Amino acid sequence: MKNELKVKHKLGFGTAPLGNMFRDVPEEEAMKTIQSAWDEGIRYFDTAPFYGAGLAEIRLGEILSTHKRDDFLLSSKVGRIILDEEEEKEGLFEYGRKNKIRTDYTEDGTLQSIEDSLKRLKTDRLDMVYVHDLSPDFLGDEWITKFDEARKGAFKVLDRLRDEGVIKAWGLGVNTTTPIEVALELEEAHPDLSLSATQYTLLQHERALERMMPLAQEKGGGLVIGSAYNSGALLGGDFFDYQEITPDIKKRVEQFTDVAGNHDVKLKHAALQFSAAHPAVKAVVVGSTRPEHIKEDLQAMQADIPVAFWEELVEKKLVSSKAVLPGK
């Protein structure tokens, strides 16, 4: 695929919230949100088995299955198998389905994960596949062992499926930069599109600029950016990177808010445009459970933001001088 992903306005729709992340989302509300994304012209949809133990995929499939498959791009993830056995849930998807989830990055597990996703999504193919949460934030010290499992299993399978034309691209879908960097430097595997959540945002981007972004360009591996608002922190929410927000992060958000006020800029507009501006970025996926937010996100990508706003952010060291700024 090598950076050939073409997404209108560089905006895709992410479905993590539709897996009942943080709250129990009524079915009608979920369906209206997906339909709104379609009606507003969104044609790239990202999902994962982990989102509510299959709930997000099921909901997305209900809407997308009514449209021609060639009219949209669809990505999901591998690394977790949804089991029939149930358990009580806690954490991000406490309100999702009760099915147990098994972590599995092997060849057989990868193929089963794709097959199961196709059934839940009511489709015959995925365009892009991301190896999900192969990262220390989810796996702790075990992530290196699991990375080796994926290198021998998932990576080889996905390389083959892409070379055979079954999928268009594959990579990692993680909330840290190191796994993507390591994967890009492998000789035996060739990821060409990864999803980096929380790591290239207004609030958090210096680490990504050190290695991940240059490596993606050097190796021909494009990036999709997720969680441009860092789980809503930048918009005044109570969470940062899927955890309760800290006083330090709140203070930084206030600094951004002050600069935005100086230039009559909405932080939502700035956040999306910043994450999309780097040449390695092929799309930004935004998630919501509110139908009206889709139009707002599209308008944000096209809003005029004065150069002076970006200059003040750099001057106050809120944004790295190495960052690629919108409009420059």
CSV table of C-alpha atoms in Angstrom, one decimal:
chain,number,residue,atom,x,y,z
A,1,MET,CA,0.0,0.0,0.0
A,2,LYS,CA,2.9,2.3,0.9
A,3,ASN,CA,1.1,5.5,1.9
A,4,GLU,CA,-1.7,5.3,-0.7
A,5,LEU,CA,-4.5,5.6,1.8
A,6,LYS,CA,-6.8,8.3,0.5
A,7,VAL,CA,-9.4,9.6,3.0
A,8,LYS,CA,-11.6,12.6,2.3
A,9,HIS,CA,-10.7,15.5,4.6
A,10,LYS,CA,-8.2,13.1,6.3
A,11,LEU,CA,-11.0,12.2,8.7
A,12,GLY,CA,-12.2,8.8,9.8
A,13,PHE,CA,-14.7,7.5,12.3
A,14,GLY,CA,-13.4,5.6,15.4
A,15,THR,CA,-15.8,3.3,17.2
A,16,ALA,CA,-14.3,2.7,20.6
A,17,PRO,CA,-17.0,4.8,22.3
A,18,LEU,CA,-19.7,2.7,20.6
A,19,GLY,CA,-18.3,-0.3,22.6
A,20,ASN,CA,-19.9,1.4,25.7
A,21,MET,CA,-16.6,3.0,26.7
A,22,PHE,CA,-17.1,4.7,30.1
A,23,ARG,CA,-21.0,4.5,29.8
A,24,ASP,CA,-23.9,2.5,28.6
A,25,VAL,CA,-24.7,3.9,25.2
A,26,PRO,CA,-28.3,3.3,24.1
A,27,GLU,CA,-28.6,1.3,20.9
A,28,GLU,CA,-30.6,4.0,19.2
A,29,GLU,CA,-28.0,6.6,20.0
A,30,ALA,CA,-25.2,4.4,18.7
A,31,MET,CA,-27.0,3.7,15.4
A,32,LYS,CA,-27.8,7.4,14.9
A,33,THR,CA,-24.2,8.3,15.4
A,34,ILE,CA,-22.9,5.8,12.8
A,35,GLN,CA,-25.6,6.9,10.4
A,36,SER,CA,-24.7,10.5,10.9
A,37,ALA,CA,-21.0,9.7,10.1
A,38,TRP,CA,-22.1,8.1,6.8
A,39,ASP,CA,-24.6,10.9,6.0
A,40,GLU,CA,-21.9,13.5,6.5
A,41,GLY,CA,-19.6,11.8,4.0
A,42,ILE,CA,-17.3,9.8,6.3
A,43,ARG,CA,-16.0,6.7,4.4
A,44,TYR,CA,-13.3,5.4,6.7
A,45,PHE,CA,-14.4,3.4,9.7
A,46,ASP,CA,-12.1,1.9,12.4
A,47,THR,CA,-13.1,-0.6,15.0
A,48,ALA,CA,-11.8,-3.5,17.1
A,49,PRO,CA,-13.0,-6.7,18.9
A,50,PHE,CA,-11.8,-5.2,22.2
A,51,TYR,CA,-14.3,-2.3,22.0
A,52,GLY,CA,-17.1,-3.7,24.3
A,53,ALA,CA,-16.1,-7.4,23.5
A,54,GLY,CA,-17.4,-7.1,20.0
A,55,LEU,CA,-20.2,-4.6,20.6
A,56,ALA,CA,-18.7,-1.8,18.5
A,57,GLU,CA,-18.1,-4.2,15.6
A,58,ILE,CA,-21.7,-5.5,15.8
A,59,ARG,CA,-23.2,-2.0,15.9
A,60,LEU,CA,-21.0,-0.8,13.0
A,61,GLY,CA,-21.9,-3.8,10.9
A,62,GLU,CA,-25.6,-3.1,11.2
A,63,ILE,CA,-25.2,0.2,9.4
A,64,LEU,CA,-22.3,-0.5,7.0
A,65,SER,CA,-23.8,-3.8,5.8
A,66,THR,CA,-26.6,-1.7,4.2
A,67,HIS,CA,-24.1,0.0,1.9
A,68,LYS,CA,-21.9,-1.2,-1.0
A,69,ARG,CA,-18.7,-2.6,0.3
A,70,ASP,CA,-16.6,-0.8,-2.3
A,71,ASP,CA,-17.9,2.6,-1.1
A,72,PHE,CA,-16.0,2.7,2.2
A,73,LEU,CA,-12.7,1.7,3.9
A,74,LEU,CA,-12.8,-0.5,7.0
A,75,SER,CA,-10.2,-1.4,9.6
A,76,SER,CA,-10.3,-3.7,12.6
A,77,LYS,CA,-7.7,-5.2,14.9
A,78,VAL,CA,-6.3,-8.5,15.9
A,79,GLY,CA,-4.7,-9.8,19.1
A,80,ARG,CA,-7.8,-10.5,21.1
A,81,ILE,CA,-10.3,-13.4,20.7
A,82,ILE,CA,-13.8,-12.9,22.0
A,83,LEU,CA,-15.0,-16.0,23.9
A,84,ASP,CA,-18.5,-17.3,24.6
A,85,GLU,CA,-17.8,-17.6,28.3
A,86,GLU,CA,-18.9,-14.5,30.3
A,87,GLU,CA,-17.5,-12.6,33.3
A,88,GLU,CA,-18.1,-9.4,35.2
A,89,LYS,CA,-16.4,-6.4,33.6
A,90,GLU,CA,-14.5,-3.4,34.9
A,91,GLY,CA,-12.4,-0.7,33.5
A,92,LEU,CA,-12.8,1.0,30.1
A,93,PHE,CA,-15.5,-1.3,28.8
A,94,GLU,CA,-17.3,-2.1,32.1
A,95,TYR,CA,-20.6,-1.5,30.2
A,96,GLY,CA,-19.8,-3.6,27.2
A,97,ARG,CA,-20.7,-7.2,26.5
A,98,LYS,CA,-19.8,-9.6,29.3
A,99,ASN,CA,-17.8,-12.0,27.1
A,100,LYS,CA,-14.3,-13.0,28.2
A,101,ILE,CA,-11.4,-11.9,26.0
A,102,ARG,CA,-8.3,-13.9,25.3
A,103,THR,CA,-5.1,-12.2,24.2
A,104,ASP,CA,-3.6,-14.0,21.2
A,105,TYR,CA,-1.0,-12.8,18.7
A,106,THR,CA,-0.3,-16.2,17.1
A,107,GLU,CA,-0.9,-17.1,13.4
A,108,ASP,CA,-4.0,-19.1,14.2
A,109,GLY,CA,-5.3,-16.5,16.6
A,110,THR,CA,-4.9,-13.8,14.1
A,111,LEU,CA,-6.8,-15.7,11.4
A,112,GLN,CA,-9.6,-16.5,13.9
A,113,SER,CA,-9.8,-12.9,15.0
A,114,ILE,CA,-10.2,-11.7,11.4
A,115,GLU,CA,-12.9,-14.4,10.7
A,116,ASP,CA,-14.8,-13.5,13.8
A,117,SER,CA,-14.6,-9.8,13.0
A,118,LEU,CA,-16.0,-10.4,9.5
A,119,LYS,CA,-19.0,-12.1,11.0
A,120,ARG,CA,-19.7,-9.4,13.5
A,121,LEU,CA,-19.2,-6.7,10.9
A,122,LYS,CA,-21.4,-8.6,8.3
A,123,THR,CA,-18.7,-8.1,5.6
A,124,ASP,CA,-16.5,-10.1,3.4
A,125,ARG,CA,-13.2,-8.3,3.9
A,126,LEU,CA,-11.2,-5.8,5.9
A,127,ASP,CA,-9.1,-3.1,4.2
A,128,MET,CA,-6.6,-2.5,7.0
A,129,VAL,CA,-5.7,-4.6,10.0
A,130,TYR,CA,-3.9,-3.4,13.1
A,131,VAL,CA,-2.2,-5.6,15.7
A,132,HIS,CA,-3.9,-4.2,18.8
A,133,ASP,CA,-2.4,-3.1,22.1
A,134,LEU,CA,0.9,-4.9,21.6
A,135,SER,CA,2.4,-2.4,24.1
A,136,PRO,CA,3.6,-2.0,27.7
A,137,ASP,CA,0.6,0.1,28.7
A,138,PHE,CA,-1.6,-3.0,28.3
A,139,LEU,CA,0.9,-5.9,28.7
A,140,GLY,CA,3.5,-4.5,31.1
A,141,ASP,CA,6.8,-6.3,31.0
A,142,GLU,CA,5.2,-9.1,29.1
A,143,TRP,CA,4.9,-6.9,26.0
A,144,ILE,CA,8.3,-8.0,24.7
A,145,THR,CA,7.4,-11.7,24.9
A,146,LYS,CA,4.1,-11.0,23.2
A,147,PHE,CA,5.8,-8.8,20.6
A,148,ASP,CA,7.9,-11.9,19.7
A,149,GLU,CA,4.8,-14.0,19.5
A,150,ALA,CA,3.3,-11.5,17.1
A,151,ARG,CA,6.5,-11.2,15.1
A,152,LYS,CA,6.4,-15.0,14.5
A,153,GLY,CA,2.6,-15.1,14.1
A,154,ALA,CA,0.4,-12.1,13.4
A,155,PHE,CA,3.1,-10.1,11.5
A,156,LYS,CA,3.8,-13.0,9.1
A,157,VAL,CA,0.1,-13.7,8.4
A,158,LEU,CA,-0.7,-10.1,7.8
A,159,ASP,CA,2.3,-9.6,5.5
A,160,ARG,CA,1.1,-12.6,3.5
A,161,LEU,CA,-2.5,-11.4,3.4
A,162,ARG,CA,-1.4,-8.0,2.1
A,163,ASP,CA,0.9,-9.4,-0.5
A,164,GLU,CA,-1.9,-11.7,-1.7
A,165,GLY,CA,-4.2,-8.7,-1.9
A,166,VAL,CA,-6.6,-9.9,0.8
A,167,ILE,CA,-6.0,-6.8,2.8
A,168,LYS,CA,-4.6,-3.4,1.7
A,169,ALA,CA,-2.3,-2.7,4.6
A,170,TRP,CA,-1.4,-3.6,8.2
A,171,GLY,CA,0.4,-2.3,11.1
A,172,LEU,CA,0.1,-1.8,14.9
A,173,GLY,CA,-2.7,-0.1,16.8
A,174,VAL,CA,-1.1,1.1,20.1
A,175,ASN,CA,-1.1,3.9,22.6
A,176,THR,CA,2.7,4.2,22.8
A,177,THR,CA,5.4,4.9,20.2
A,178,THR,CA,8.0,2.2,20.8
A,179,PRO,CA,6.2,-0.8,19.4
A,180,ILE,CA,5.5,1.0,16.1
A,181,GLU,CA,9.2,2.1,15.9
A,182,VAL,CA,10.4,-1.5,16.6
A,183,ALA,CA,8.0,-3.0,14.0
A,184,LEU,CA,9.1,-0.5,11.4
A,185,GLU,CA,12.7,-1.5,11.8
A,186,LEU,CA,12.1,-5.3,11.4
A,187,GLU,CA,13.7,-6.9,8.4
A,188,GLU,CA,11.3,-9.9,8.2
A,189,ALA,CA,8.0,-7.9,8.5
A,190,HIS,CA,6.8,-4.9,6.7
A,191,PRO,CA,4.0,-2.9,8.3
A,192,ASP,CA,2.9,-0.1,6.1
A,193,LEU,CA,0.1,1.6,8.1
A,194,SER,CA,-0.1,1.9,11.9
A,195,LEU,CA,-2.7,3.5,14.2
A,196,SER,CA,-1.1,5.6,16.8
A,197,ALA,CA,-3.5,6.7,19.5
A,198,THR,CA,-2.8,9.6,22.0
A,199,GLN,CA,0.8,10.0,20.9
A,200,TYR,CA,0.7,12.7,18.2
A,201,THR,CA,-1.6,15.4,19.7
A,202,LEU,CA,-1.4,19.0,20.7
A,203,LEU,CA,-0.9,17.8,24.3
A,204,GLN,CA,1.5,15.0,23.6
A,205,HIS,CA,3.8,14.8,20.5
A,206,GLU,CA,7.5,15.4,21.4
A,207,ARG,CA,8.3,11.7,21.9
A,208,ALA,CA,6.6,10.8,18.6
A,209,LEU,CA,8.6,13.5,16.7
A,210,GLU,CA,11.9,12.0,18.0
A,211,ARG,CA,11.6,8.7,16.2
A,212,MET,CA,8.1,7.5,15.2
A,213,MET,CA,7.2,10.2,12.7
A,214,PRO,CA,10.6,10.2,11.0
A,215,LEU,CA,10.8,6.4,10.9
A,216,ALA,CA,7.3,6.2,9.4
A,217,GLN,CA,8.4,8.5,6.6
A,218,GLU,CA,11.7,6.8,6.1
A,219,LYS,CA,10.3,3.3,5.9
A,220,GLY,CA,7.2,4.2,3.9
A,221,GLY,CA,4.9,3.4,6.8
A,222,GLY,CA,1.9,5.8,7.0
A,223,LEU,CA,0.1,6.6,10.3
A,224,VAL,CA,-3.5,7.0,11.3
A,225,ILE,CA,-3.8,9.1,14.4
A,226,GLY,CA,-6.4,8.3,17.1
A,227,SER,CA,-7.5,10.1,20.2
A,228,ALA,CA,-6.5,13.5,19.0
A,229,TYR,CA,-8.2,15.0,22.1
A,230,ASN,CA,-6.3,12.6,24.5
A,231,SER,CA,-9.6,10.9,25.6
A,232,GLY,CA,-11.3,14.3,25.8
A,233,ALA,CA,-8.7,16.0,28.1
A,234,LEU,CA,-8.1,18.8,25.6
A,235,LEU,CA,-11.8,19.5,25.4
A,236,GLY,CA,-12.2,19.9,29.2
A,237,GLY,CA,-13.0,16.2,29.9
A,238,ASP,CA,-12.3,14.1,33.0
A,239,PHE,CA,-9.9,11.6,31.3
A,240,PHE,CA,-6.4,11.8,29.8
A,241,ASP,CA,-5.2,8.8,27.8
A,242,TYR,CA,-8.0,6.7,29.1
A,243,GLN,CA,-7.1,7.4,32.8
A,244,GLU,CA,-8.5,10.0,35.2
A,245,ILE,CA,-7.0,13.4,34.4
A,246,THR,CA,-4.2,14.8,36.7
A,247,PRO,CA,-3.9,18.3,38.0
A,248,ASP,CA,-0.7,18.8,35.8
A,249,ILE,CA,-2.6,17.9,32.6
A,250,LYS,CA,-5.5,20.1,33.6
A,251,LYS,CA,-3.1,23.0,34.0
A,252,ARG,CA,-1.6,22.4,30.6
A,253,VAL,CA,-5.1,22.3,29.0
A,254,GLU,CA,-5.8,25.7,30.7
A,255,GLN,CA,-2.7,27.1,29.0
A,256,PHE,CA,-3.9,25.9,25.6
A,257,THR,CA,-7.3,27.3,26.4
A,258,ASP,CA,-5.8,30.7,27.2
A,259,VAL,CA,-3.9,30.9,23.9
A,260,ALA,CA,-7.0,29.7,22.0
A,261,GLY,CA,-9.0,32.5,23.6
A,262,ASN,CA,-6.3,35.1,22.5
A,263,HIS,CA,-7.0,34.2,18.9
A,264,ASP,CA,-10.7,33.2,19.0
A,265,VAL,CA,-9.8,29.6,18.1
A,266,LYS,CA,-11.6,26.4,19.2
A,267,LEU,CA,-9.2,23.8,20.6
A,268,LYS,CA,-11.2,21.0,18.9
A,269,HIS,CA,-10.4,22.6,15.5
A,270,ALA,CA,-6.7,23.1,16.4
A,271,ALA,CA,-6.4,19.6,17.8
A,272,LEU,CA,-7.6,17.8,14.7
A,273,GLN,CA,-5.7,20.0,12.3
A,274,PHE,CA,-2.5,19.6,14.3
A,275,SER,CA,-2.7,15.8,14.3
A,276,ALA,CA,-3.5,15.8,10.6
A,277,ALA,CA,-0.7,18.2,9.4
A,278,HIS,CA,2.3,15.9,9.6
A,279,PRO,CA,3.1,14.4,6.1
A,280,ALA,CA,3.3,10.9,7.6
A,281,VAL,CA,-0.3,11.1,8.8
A,282,LYS,CA,-2.9,9.7,6.3
A,283,ALA,CA,-6.0,10.1,8.5
A,284,VAL,CA,-7.2,11.1,11.9
A,285,VAL,CA,-10.0,8.9,13.4
A,286,VAL,CA,-12.4,10.5,15.9
A,287,GLY,CA,-14.9,8.7,18.0
A,288,SER,CA,-18.2,9.9,19.4
A,289,THR,CA,-21.6,8.7,20.6
A,290,ARG,CA,-23.2,12.0,19.7
A,291,PRO,CA,-24.6,12.3,16.1
A,292,GLU,CA,-24.1,16.1,16.1
A,293,HIS,CA,-20.4,15.8,16.8
A,294,ILE,CA,-19.6,14.3,13.3
A,295,LYS,CA,-20.5,17.5,11.5
A,296,GLU,CA,-18.5,19.5,14.1
A,297,ASP,CA,-15.4,17.4,13.4
A,298,LEU,CA,-15.7,17.8,9.7
A,299,GLN,CA,-16.1,21.6,10.1
A,300,ALA,CA,-13.1,21.6,12.4
A,301,MET,CA,-10.8,20.1,9.8
A,302,GLN,CA,-11.7,23.0,7.4
A,303,ALA,CA,-11.8,25.9,9.9
A,304,ASP,CA,-9.4,28.8,9.4
A,305,ILE,CA,-6.8,29.1,12.2
A,306,PRO,CA,-4.5,32.1,12.3
A,307,VAL,CA,-0.8,31.5,12.0
A,308,ALA,CA,-0.3,33.7,15.1
A,309,PHE,CA,-2.1,31.0,17.2
A,310,TRP,CA,0.4,28.4,16.3
A,311,GLU,CA,3.3,30.8,16.7
A,312,GLU,CA,2.2,31.7,20.2
A,313,LEU,CA,2.0,28.0,21.1
A,314,VAL,CA,5.5,27.4,19.9
A,315,GLU,CA,6.7,30.6,21.7
A,316,LYS,CA,5.2,29.4,25.0
A,317,LYS,CA,6.7,25.9,24.4
A,318,LEU,CA,3.3,24.3,24.4
A,319,VAL,CA,4.0,22.9,21.0
A,320,SER,CA,7.4,21.7,19.7
A,321,SER,CA,9.3,23.9,17.3
A,322,LYS,CA,9.9,20.6,15.3
A,323,ALA,CA,6.2,20.0,14.7
A,324,VAL,CA,4.7,20.4,11.3
A,325,LEU,CA,2.1,23.1,11.8
A,326,PRO,CA,-1.1,23.5,9.8
A,327,GLY,CA,-1.0,26.1,7.1
A,328,LYS,CA,2.8,26.2,7.0
